Amino acid sequence: MQTKNEVLVNAEHRQPVLVQHFQNVIENNELAHAYLFTGATGSGKEELAMWIAMRLFCRNVQDGQPCGVCDECTRIAAHEHPDVLIVEPDGNSIKVDQVRFLKAEFTKSGVEGNQKIFIIAGAETMTASAANSLLKFLEEPSGSINAFLLASNPNLLLPTVISRTQEVEMQPLAAGELQQQFIDAGVPQHLLPLVTRLTHSPAEATDWLTDDWLGQAATSMWQWLSQLLKPDLMAFPTVATALMPLAKDRSRQRTLLDIMVAGLRDALLENIHEENFTASFPSHSKEVTDLTNGYTKNQLVEITDLGLQSKQLLERNVSFQNVMESLTLKVFDVLSPSK
Ligand SMILES: [Zn+2]
């Protein structure tokens, strides 16, 4: 659970423009009844909704900003405020009982006319009955209740829900902020450039860190790449012994191919002495330069293309091992001295 200051700090860091926007909206008394906040995991949807809640409840608002330390702010940040309820998926979905509980809490507690807020995280996971139950709630006209539905994938929401809310899309994170989120998620420094190239989701990066999968994937893929560029026939057994154990499912196989393409991109850009590029494997830059020294730009463009095409092969259900072995053969052909 986040502490009070963290919620405010994160809201202001991740969505500075929207924080300013809602500050004005509240000052002008124009807050809508129901909002749908959309944006990737980690984009600050929940923090922004909680910032608004604190702004509405805070006892020491200064210059339009909640203080973050009064009793109201503290209880909101700790998810303990009786008039600010946060619902999250119970397992894989938000169930009708959770929406009923929310409605019951709001009907019984507090004096009529009091400000109340509810936040539904993962709103796209609402079951149909939960969504229908919520719809009735949203239709009841009440100036004192504000609803915030948060969704990473709004395409999964019922159109009837979307039509009753005002959609606000989170702004893309600044590169520095994204890096900080990856660091907070535990991504080691040397893998940051690669991870930033592969995903914008700290949750996905965290998943890759389980059992050091990402570290091993980067090491094994680099081993294969260095053998590929030599070219060294050991690249074939490396596919079977080092890469196959990491290619557990389709999603991991796709990520492995993305890592491979990132490595080939390094090779191409090092080779043409591109100055302003961020290498995905910065610790191997010197080796990449040495390995690609004797090749032409055309050869490296061609093998980068082959790398990209191999991603399409995987989507056509060619097995990961076949994709990698046939890529190895084709690249050897491009890099052979007769060319
Ligand atoms: Zn406060």
Short mmCIF file of N, CA, C and O in Angstrom, two decimals, residues 121-238:
data_model
loop_
_atom_site.label_atom_id
_atom_site.label_comp_id
_atom_site.label_asym_id
_atom_site.label_seq_id
_atom_site.Cartn_x
_atom_site.Cartn_y
_atom_site.Cartn_z
N ALA A 121 -11.00 -0.02 -9.81
CA ALA A 121 -9.78 -0.36 -10.54
C ALA A 121 -10.03 -1.62 -11.36
O ALA A 121 -10.76 -2.51 -10.91
N GLY A 122 -9.44 -1.70 -12.54
CA GLY A 122 -9.65 -2.87 -13.39
C GLY A 122 -11.10 -2.98 -13.82
O GLY A 122 -11.68 -4.06 -13.87
N ALA A 123 -11.72 -1.82 -14.15
CA ALA A 123 -13.15 -1.79 -14.45
C ALA A 123 -13.51 -2.70 -15.63
O ALA A 123 -14.63 -3.19 -15.73
N GLU A 124 -12.53 -2.94 -16.53
CA GLU A 124 -12.82 -3.79 -17.69
C GLU A 124 -13.02 -5.25 -17.30
O GLU A 124 -13.46 -6.05 -18.10
N THR A 125 -12.72 -5.59 -16.03
CA THR A 125 -12.91 -6.97 -15.60
C THR A 125 -14.28 -7.19 -14.97
O THR A 125 -14.56 -8.28 -14.49
N MET A 126 -15.12 -6.16 -14.95
CA MET A 126 -16.47 -6.33 -14.38
C MET A 126 -17.24 -7.40 -15.13
O MET A 126 -17.26 -7.40 -16.37
N THR A 127 -17.88 -8.28 -14.40
CA THR A 127 -18.76 -9.23 -15.06
C THR A 127 -19.96 -8.44 -15.59
O THR A 127 -20.20 -7.31 -15.19
N ALA A 128 -20.72 -9.06 -16.51
CA ALA A 128 -21.87 -8.36 -17.11
C ALA A 128 -22.86 -7.95 -16.02
O ALA A 128 -23.37 -6.82 -16.03
N SER A 129 -23.09 -8.83 -15.04
CA SER A 129 -24.06 -8.47 -14.00
C SER A 129 -23.52 -7.36 -13.11
O SER A 129 -24.28 -6.49 -12.68
N ALA A 130 -22.20 -7.37 -12.86
CA ALA A 130 -21.62 -6.28 -12.07
C ALA A 130 -21.76 -4.96 -12.82
O ALA A 130 -22.13 -3.94 -12.24
N ALA A 131 -21.50 -5.00 -14.13
CA ALA A 131 -21.60 -3.78 -14.93
C ALA A 131 -23.03 -3.25 -14.95
O ALA A 131 -23.26 -2.05 -14.81
N ASN A 132 -24.00 -4.17 -15.09
CA ASN A 132 -25.40 -3.73 -15.12
C ASN A 132 -25.82 -3.13 -13.79
O ASN A 132 -26.54 -2.14 -13.75
N SER A 133 -25.37 -3.74 -12.72
CA SER A 133 -25.69 -3.23 -11.40
C SER A 133 -25.08 -1.84 -11.23
O SER A 133 -25.71 -0.93 -10.68
N LEU A 134 -23.86 -1.67 -11.73
CA LEU A 134 -23.19 -0.38 -11.61
C LEU A 134 -23.90 0.69 -12.45
O LEU A 134 -24.03 1.84 -12.04
N LEU A 135 -24.40 0.26 -13.64
CA LEU A 135 -25.06 1.21 -14.54
C LEU A 135 -26.23 1.90 -13.85
O LEU A 135 -26.39 3.11 -13.94
N LYS A 136 -27.02 1.11 -13.12
CA LYS A 136 -28.18 1.69 -12.42
C LYS A 136 -27.69 2.75 -11.43
O LYS A 136 -28.31 3.79 -11.28
N PHE A 137 -26.58 2.41 -10.80
CA PHE A 137 -26.00 3.33 -9.81
C PHE A 137 -25.56 4.63 -10.48
O PHE A 137 -25.79 5.73 -9.98
N LEU A 138 -24.93 4.50 -11.65
CA LEU A 138 -24.44 5.68 -12.35
C LEU A 138 -25.59 6.55 -12.85
O LEU A 138 -25.44 7.76 -13.02
N GLU A 139 -26.74 5.90 -13.10
CA GLU A 139 -27.88 6.66 -13.64
C GLU A 139 -28.59 7.47 -12.57
O GLU A 139 -29.24 8.46 -12.87
N GLU A 140 -28.51 7.02 -11.32
CA GLU A 140 -29.17 7.76 -10.24
C GLU A 140 -28.51 9.13 -10.13
O GLU A 140 -27.33 9.23 -9.83
N PRO A 141 -29.27 10.16 -10.40
CA PRO A 141 -28.64 11.47 -10.38
C PRO A 141 -28.29 11.88 -8.95
O PRO A 141 -29.14 11.89 -8.08
N SER A 142 -27.03 12.12 -8.73
CA SER A 142 -26.61 12.58 -7.42
C SER A 142 -25.38 13.44 -7.60
O SER A 142 -24.38 12.99 -8.12
N GLY A 143 -25.49 14.66 -7.18
CA GLY A 143 -24.37 15.58 -7.34
C GLY A 143 -23.23 15.28 -6.41
O GLY A 143 -22.12 15.77 -6.58
N SER A 144 -23.49 14.48 -5.38
CA SER A 144 -22.48 14.31 -4.34
C SER A 144 -21.66 13.04 -4.49
O SER A 144 -20.77 12.79 -3.72
N ILE A 145 -22.00 12.22 -5.49
CA ILE A 145 -21.21 11.01 -5.71
C ILE A 145 -20.40 11.17 -6.99
O ILE A 145 -20.95 11.54 -8.03
N ASN A 146 -19.11 10.90 -6.90
CA ASN A 146 -18.26 10.90 -8.09
C ASN A 146 -17.65 9.52 -8.26
O ASN A 146 -17.10 8.96 -7.32
N ALA A 147 -17.77 8.99 -9.47
CA ALA A 147 -17.25 7.66 -9.75
C ALA A 147 -16.05 7.76 -10.67
O ALA A 147 -16.03 8.57 -11.60
N PHE A 148 -15.04 6.94 -10.38
CA PHE A 148 -13.85 6.87 -11.24
C PHE A 148 -13.63 5.41 -11.62
O PHE A 148 -13.32 4.58 -10.78
N LEU A 149 -13.85 5.12 -12.89
CA LEU A 149 -13.58 3.77 -13.38
C LEU A 149 -12.20 3.79 -14.02
O LEU A 149 -11.90 4.68 -14.82
N LEU A 150 -11.37 2.84 -13.65
CA LEU A 150 -10.00 2.79 -14.17
C LEU A 150 -9.87 1.56 -15.06
O LEU A 150 -10.25 0.47 -14.64
N ALA A 151 -9.32 1.74 -16.26
CA ALA A 151 -9.19 0.59 -17.16
C ALA A 151 -7.91 0.68 -17.97
O ALA A 151 -7.59 1.72 -18.54
N SER A 152 -7.15 -0.43 -18.00
CA SER A 152 -5.98 -0.49 -18.87
C SER A 152 -6.40 -0.85 -20.28
O SER A 152 -5.74 -0.50 -21.25
N ASN A 153 -7.47 -1.61 -20.39
CA ASN A 153 -7.94 -2.04 -21.70
C ASN A 153 -9.42 -1.70 -21.86
O ASN A 153 -10.29 -2.55 -21.69
N PRO A 154 -9.71 -0.43 -22.22
CA PRO A 154 -11.11 0.01 -22.28
C PRO A 154 -11.93 -0.70 -23.35
O PRO A 154 -13.15 -0.68 -23.31
N ASN A 155 -11.23 -1.37 -24.31
CA ASN A 155 -11.97 -2.09 -25.35
C ASN A 155 -12.84 -3.21 -24.79
O ASN A 155 -13.75 -3.68 -25.44
N LEU A 156 -12.50 -3.64 -23.57
CA LEU A 156 -13.25 -4.75 -22.98
C LEU A 156 -14.46 -4.27 -22.19
O LEU A 156 -15.24 -5.06 -21.68
N LEU A 157 -14.64 -2.94 -22.09
CA LEU A 157 -15.77 -2.41 -21.32
C LEU A 157 -17.05 -2.40 -22.16
O LEU A 157 -17.00 -2.19 -23.37
N LEU A 158 -18.19 -2.60 -21.49
CA LEU A 158 -19.47 -2.50 -22.19
C LEU A 158 -19.65 -1.07 -22.71
O LEU A 158 -19.39 -0.11 -21.98
N PRO A 159 -20.13 -0.93 -23.96
CA PRO A 159 -20.36 0.42 -24.50
C PRO A 159 -21.31 1.23 -23.62
O PRO A 159 -21.17 2.44 -23.50
N THR A 160 -22.27 0.55 -23.00
CA THR A 160 -23.23 1.27 -22.14
C THR A 160 -22.52 1.91 -20.95
O THR A 160 -22.93 2.97 -20.47
N VAL A 161 -21.46 1.25 -20.48
CA VAL A 161 -20.69 1.83 -19.37
C VAL A 161 -19.89 3.04 -19.87
O VAL A 161 -19.91 4.11 -19.26
N ILE A 162 -19.25 2.85 -21.02
CA ILE A 162 -18.43 3.93 -21.56
C ILE A 162 -19.29 5.17 -21.84
O ILE A 162 -18.90 6.30 -21.52
N SER A 163 -20.50 4.94 -22.36
CA SER A 163 -21.34 6.07 -22.76
C SER A 163 -21.82 6.87 -21.55
O SER A 163 -22.24 8.01 -21.69
N ARG A 164 -21.80 6.28 -20.37
CA ARG A 164 -22.25 7.01 -19.18
C ARG A 164 -21.10 7.64 -18.41
O ARG A 164 -21.30 8.13 -17.31
N THR A 165 -19.92 7.55 -18.98
CA THR A 165 -18.77 8.14 -18.28
C THR A 165 -18.06 9.13 -19.20
O THR A 165 -18.23 9.08 -20.42
N GLN A 166 -17.28 9.97 -18.61
CA GLN A 166 -16.44 10.87 -19.39
C GLN A 166 -15.05 10.27 -19.43
O GLN A 166 -14.43 10.04 -18.39
N GLU A 167 -14.57 9.97 -20.65
CA GLU A 167 -13.29 9.26 -20.75
C GLU A 167 -12.12 10.25 -20.68
O GLU A 167 -12.13 11.30 -21.34
N VAL A 168 -11.13 9.90 -19.89
CA VAL A 168 -9.91 10.70 -19.80
C VAL A 168 -8.73 9.76 -20.00
O VAL A 168 -8.55 8.80 -19.26
N GLU A 169 -7.95 10.02 -21.05
CA GLU A 169 -6.82 9.15 -21.35
C GLU A 169 -5.58 9.68 -20.64
O GLU A 169 -5.27 10.87 -20.73
N MET A 170 -4.88 8.79 -19.94
CA MET A 170 -3.65 9.21 -19.27
C MET A 170 -2.62 9.62 -20.32
O MET A 170 -2.55 9.02 -21.40
N GLN A 171 -1.79 10.59 -19.99
CA GLN A 171 -0.76 11.04 -20.92
C GLN A 171 0.41 10.05 -20.89
O GLN A 171 0.70 9.50 -19.84
N PRO A 172 1.08 9.85 -22.02
CA PRO A 172 2.23 8.95 -22.02
C PRO A 172 3.28 9.44 -21.03
O PRO A 172 3.45 10.63 -20.85
N LEU A 173 3.95 8.49 -20.40
CA LEU A 173 4.96 8.85 -19.41
C LEU A 173 6.20 9.41 -20.09
O LEU A 173 6.58 8.96 -21.16
N ALA A 174 6.83 10.36 -19.44
CA ALA A 174 8.12 10.83 -19.91
C ALA A 174 9.13 9.69 -19.76
O ALA A 174 8.99 8.85 -18.87
N ALA A 175 10.13 9.67 -20.64
CA ALA A 175 11.09 8.57 -20.63
C ALA A 175 11.74 8.39 -19.26
O ALA A 175 11.89 7.27 -18.77
N GLY A 176 12.11 9.49 -18.62
CA GLY A 176 12.76 9.41 -17.32
C GLY A 176 11.86 8.80 -16.26
O GLY A 176 12.29 7.99 -15.44
N GLU A 177 10.58 9.17 -16.32
CA GLU A 177 9.62 8.63 -15.36
C GLU A 177 9.44 7.13 -15.55
O GLU A 177 9.35 6.36 -14.61
N LEU A 178 9.41 6.72 -16.82
CA LEU A 178 9.27 5.30 -17.13
C LEU A 178 10.47 4.52 -16.58
O LEU A 178 10.32 3.48 -15.95
N GLN A 179 11.66 5.06 -16.81
CA GLN A 179 12.88 4.41 -16.30
C GLN A 179 12.81 4.26 -14.79
O GLN A 179 13.16 3.22 -14.24
N GLN A 180 12.34 5.33 -14.11
CA GLN A 180 12.25 5.28 -12.65
C GLN A 180 11.29 4.17 -12.22
O GLN A 180 11.54 3.45 -11.26
N GLN A 181 10.19 4.01 -12.97
CA GLN A 181 9.24 2.95 -12.63
C GLN A 181 9.87 1.58 -12.80
O GLN A 181 9.61 0.67 -12.02
N PHE A 182 10.70 1.43 -13.84
CA PHE A 182 11.37 0.15 -14.04
C PHE A 182 12.36 -0.11 -12.90
O PHE A 182 12.47 -1.23 -12.41
N ILE A 183 13.06 0.95 -12.48
CA ILE A 183 14.01 0.79 -11.37
C ILE A 183 13.24 0.39 -10.11
O ILE A 183 13.62 -0.55 -9.40
N ASP A 184 12.11 1.07 -9.85
CA ASP A 184 11.29 0.72 -8.69
C ASP A 184 10.79 -0.72 -8.77
O ASP A 184 10.59 -1.38 -7.76
N ALA A 185 10.55 -1.19 -10.00
CA ALA A 185 10.05 -2.56 -10.18
C ALA A 185 11.18 -3.59 -10.03
O ALA A 185 10.94 -4.78 -10.09
N GLY A 186 12.43 -3.11 -9.87
CA GLY A 186 13.53 -4.03 -9.62
C GLY A 186 14.35 -4.38 -10.85
O GLY A 186 15.16 -5.29 -10.81
N VAL A 187 14.13 -3.68 -11.96
CA VAL A 187 14.93 -3.97 -13.16
C VAL A 187 16.37 -3.52 -12.91
O VAL A 187 16.60 -2.36 -12.55
N PRO A 188 17.36 -4.43 -13.06
CA PRO A 188 18.75 -4.03 -12.83
C PRO A 188 19.21 -2.99 -13.87
O PRO A 188 18.73 -3.00 -15.00
N GLN A 189 20.13 -2.14 -13.43
CA GLN A 189 20.60 -1.02 -14.25
C GLN A 189 21.03 -1.47 -15.66
O GLN A 189 20.67 -0.84 -16.65
N HIS A 190 21.79 -2.57 -15.74
CA HIS A 190 22.34 -2.96 -17.05
C HIS A 190 21.26 -3.44 -18.02
O HIS A 190 21.50 -3.53 -19.22
N LEU A 191 20.06 -3.78 -17.49
CA LEU A 191 18.99 -4.24 -18.38
C LEU A 191 17.99 -3.13 -18.74
O LEU A 191 17.09 -3.34 -19.56
N LEU A 192 18.17 -1.94 -18.14
CA LEU A 192 17.20 -0.85 -18.36
C LEU A 192 17.02 -0.47 -19.84
O LEU A 192 15.89 -0.36 -20.30
N PRO A 193 18.13 -0.28 -20.60
CA PRO A 193 17.93 0.11 -22.01
C PRO A 193 17.15 -0.95 -22.80
O PRO A 193 16.28 -0.61 -23.60
N LEU A 194 17.45 -2.22 -22.53
CA LEU A 194 16.75 -3.30 -23.23
C LEU A 194 15.27 -3.31 -22.85
O LEU A 194 14.39 -3.35 -23.71
N VAL A 195 14.98 -3.25 -21.54
CA VAL A 195 13.59 -3.31 -21.07
C VAL A 195 12.78 -2.14 -21.62
O VAL A 195 11.65 -2.30 -22.07
N THR A 196 13.40 -0.96 -21.65
CA THR A 196 12.70 0.23 -22.14
C THR A 196 12.35 0.06 -23.62
O THR A 196 11.34 0.57 -24.10
N ARG A 197 13.18 -0.69 -24.34
CA ARG A 197 12.90 -0.95 -25.76
C ARG A 197 11.78 -1.98 -25.93
O ARG A 197 11.02 -1.95 -26.88
N LEU A 198 11.67 -2.90 -24.95
CA LEU A 198 10.74 -4.03 -25.10
C LEU A 198 9.33 -3.71 -24.63
O LEU A 198 8.36 -4.24 -25.16
N THR A 199 9.18 -2.90 -23.58
CA THR A 199 7.85 -2.68 -23.01
C THR A 199 7.74 -1.31 -22.37
O THR A 199 8.76 -0.70 -22.03
N HIS A 200 6.50 -0.87 -22.17
CA HIS A 200 6.25 0.35 -21.38
C HIS A 200 5.50 -0.01 -20.11
O HIS A 200 4.98 0.86 -19.43
N SER A 201 5.43 -1.29 -19.82
CA SER A 201 4.66 -1.73 -18.65
C SER A 201 5.57 -2.28 -17.56
O SER A 201 6.18 -3.33 -17.72
N PRO A 202 5.68 -1.56 -16.43
CA PRO A 202 6.48 -2.08 -15.32
C PRO A 202 5.97 -3.45 -14.83
O PRO A 202 6.76 -4.29 -14.40
N ALA A 203 4.65 -3.67 -14.95
CA ALA A 203 4.10 -4.96 -14.51
C ALA A 203 4.65 -6.10 -15.38
O ALA A 203 5.01 -7.16 -14.88
N GLU A 204 4.75 -5.84 -16.68
CA GLU A 204 5.29 -6.86 -17.58
C GLU A 204 6.77 -7.11 -17.26
O GLU A 204 7.23 -8.26 -17.20
N ALA A 205 7.51 -6.01 -17.03
CA ALA A 205 8.93 -6.16 -16.69
C ALA A 205 9.10 -6.97 -15.41
O ALA A 205 9.96 -7.84 -15.32
N THR A 206 8.25 -6.71 -14.42
CA THR A 206 8.31 -7.45 -13.16
C THR A 206 8.10 -8.94 -13.41
O THR A 206 8.77 -9.79 -12.84
N ASP A 207 7.15 -9.22 -14.29
CA ASP A 207 6.87 -10.61 -14.63
C ASP A 207 8.11 -11.28 -15.23
O ASP A 207 8.46 -12.41 -14.89
N TRP A 208 8.81 -10.58 -16.11
CA TRP A 208 10.02 -11.14 -16.75
C TRP A 208 11.14 -11.36 -15.74
O TRP A 208 12.04 -12.17 -15.98
N LEU A 209 11.12 -10.58 -14.63
CA LEU A 209 12.21 -10.70 -13.66
C LEU A 209 12.08 -11.96 -12.80
O LEU A 209 13.04 -12.40 -12.18
N THR A 210 10.88 -12.56 -12.80
CA THR A 210 10.65 -13.77 -12.01
C THR A 210 11.67 -14.84 -12.39
O THR A 210 11.85 -15.12 -13.58
N ASP A 211 12.31 -15.42 -11.38
CA ASP A 211 13.33 -16.46 -11.59
C ASP A 211 14.45 -16.00 -12.52
O ASP A 211 15.04 -16.81 -13.23
N ASP A 212 14.69 -14.71 -12.56
CA ASP A 212 15.75 -14.13 -13.38
C ASP A 212 15.60 -14.50 -14.86
O ASP A 212 16.59 -14.64 -15.59
N TRP A 213 14.34 -14.66 -15.31
CA TRP A 213 14.14 -15.03 -16.71
C TRP A 213 14.79 -14.01 -17.65
O TRP A 213 15.51 -14.38 -18.59
N LEU A 214 14.54 -12.72 -17.38
CA LEU A 214 15.04 -11.69 -18.29
C LEU A 214 16.57 -11.65 -18.34
O LEU A 214 17.17 -11.54 -19.42
N GLY A 215 17.20 -11.76 -17.17
CA GLY A 215 18.66 -11.77 -17.12
C GLY A 215 19.22 -12.92 -17.95
O GLY A 215 20.16 -12.75 -18.75
N GLN A 216 18.62 -14.10 -17.79
CA GLN A 216 19.09 -15.26 -18.55
C GLN A 216 18.80 -15.10 -20.04
O GLN A 216 19.60 -15.49 -20.89
N ALA A 217 17.63 -14.52 -20.34
CA ALA A 217 17.26 -14.34 -21.75
C ALA A 217 18.26 -13.39 -22.43
O ALA A 217 18.71 -13.65 -23.55
N ALA A 218 18.61 -12.30 -21.73
CA ALA A 218 19.55 -11.34 -22.32
C ALA A 218 20.92 -11.99 -22.51
O ALA A 218 21.56 -11.85 -23.56
N THR A 219 21.39 -12.74 -21.51
CA THR A 219 22.70 -13.41 -21.60
C THR A 219 22.72 -14.45 -22.73
O THR A 219 23.65 -14.48 -23.54
N SER A 220 21.69 -15.29 -22.78
CA SER A 220 21.67 -16.36 -23.78
C SER A 220 21.51 -15.80 -25.19
O SER A 220 22.13 -16.29 -26.13
N MET A 221 20.66 -14.76 -25.30
CA MET A 221 20.47 -14.19 -26.62
C MET A 221 21.75 -13.49 -27.09
O MET A 221 22.11 -13.57 -28.26
N TRP A 222 22.47 -12.85 -26.16
CA TRP A 222 23.73 -12.22 -26.54
C TRP A 222 24.75 -13.28 -26.97
O TRP A 222 25.47 -13.10 -27.96
N GLN A 223 24.77 -14.41 -26.25
CA GLN A 223 25.67 -15.52 -26.62
C GLN A 223 25.40 -15.96 -28.06
O GLN A 223 26.32 -16.08 -28.88
N TRP A 224 24.11 -16.15 -28.38
CA TRP A 224 23.74 -16.56 -29.74
C TRP A 224 24.13 -15.49 -30.76
O TRP A 224 24.68 -15.79 -31.81
N LEU A 225 23.82 -14.22 -30.42
CA LEU A 225 24.12 -13.12 -31.35
C LEU A 225 25.62 -13.04 -31.66
O LEU A 225 26.02 -12.84 -32.81
N SER A 226 26.45 -13.19 -30.63
CA SER A 226 27.89 -13.07 -30.86
C SER A 226 28.39 -14.23 -31.72
O SER A 226 29.25 -14.04 -32.58
N GLN A 227 27.81 -15.42 -31.52
CA GLN A 227 28.19 -16.56 -32.37
C GLN A 227 27.68 -16.35 -33.80
O GLN A 227 28.35 -16.68 -34.78
N LEU A 228 26.48 -15.78 -33.90
CA LEU A 228 25.88 -15.54 -35.21
C LEU A 228 26.75 -14.61 -36.04
O LEU A 228 26.97 -14.81 -37.23
N LEU A 229 27.25 -13.54 -35.39
CA LEU A 229 27.98 -12.51 -36.12
C LEU A 229 29.41 -12.92 -36.46
O LEU A 229 30.04 -12.31 -37.31
N LYS A 230 29.91 -13.99 -35.82
CA LYS A 230 31.32 -14.35 -36.08
C LYS A 230 31.61 -14.80 -37.50
O LYS A 230 32.64 -14.38 -38.05
N PRO A 231 30.91 -15.62 -38.18
CA PRO A 231 29.86 -16.53 -37.72
C PRO A 231 30.46 -17.84 -37.21
O PRO A 231 31.44 -18.32 -37.75
N ASP A 232 29.82 -18.40 -36.18
CA ASP A 232 30.31 -19.60 -35.50
C ASP A 232 29.17 -20.63 -35.45
O ASP A 232 28.06 -20.31 -35.02
N LEU A 233 29.48 -21.84 -35.91
CA LEU A 233 28.44 -22.88 -35.97
C LEU A 233 27.87 -23.24 -34.60
O LEU A 233 26.81 -23.86 -34.50
N MET A 234 28.58 -22.82 -33.53
CA MET A 234 28.08 -23.08 -32.19
C MET A 234 26.72 -22.39 -31.94
O MET A 234 26.04 -22.67 -30.97
N ALA A 235 26.37 -21.46 -32.84
CA ALA A 235 25.07 -20.79 -32.70
C ALA A 235 23.92 -21.81 -32.71
O ALA A 235 22.90 -21.59 -32.04
N PHE A 236 24.08 -22.90 -33.45
CA PHE A 236 22.99 -23.90 -33.50
C PHE A 236 22.75 -24.58 -32.16
O PHE A 236 21.63 -24.56 -31.65
N PRO A 237 23.81 -25.18 -31.56
CA PRO A 237 23.55 -25.76 -30.23
C PRO A 237 23.10 -24.72 -29.20
O PRO A 237 22.36 -25.06 -28.27
N THR A 238 23.50 -23.47 -29.36
CA THR A 238 23.06 -22.45 -28.41
C THR A 238 21.53 -22.27 -28.46
O THR A 238 20.88 -22.09 -27.44
#
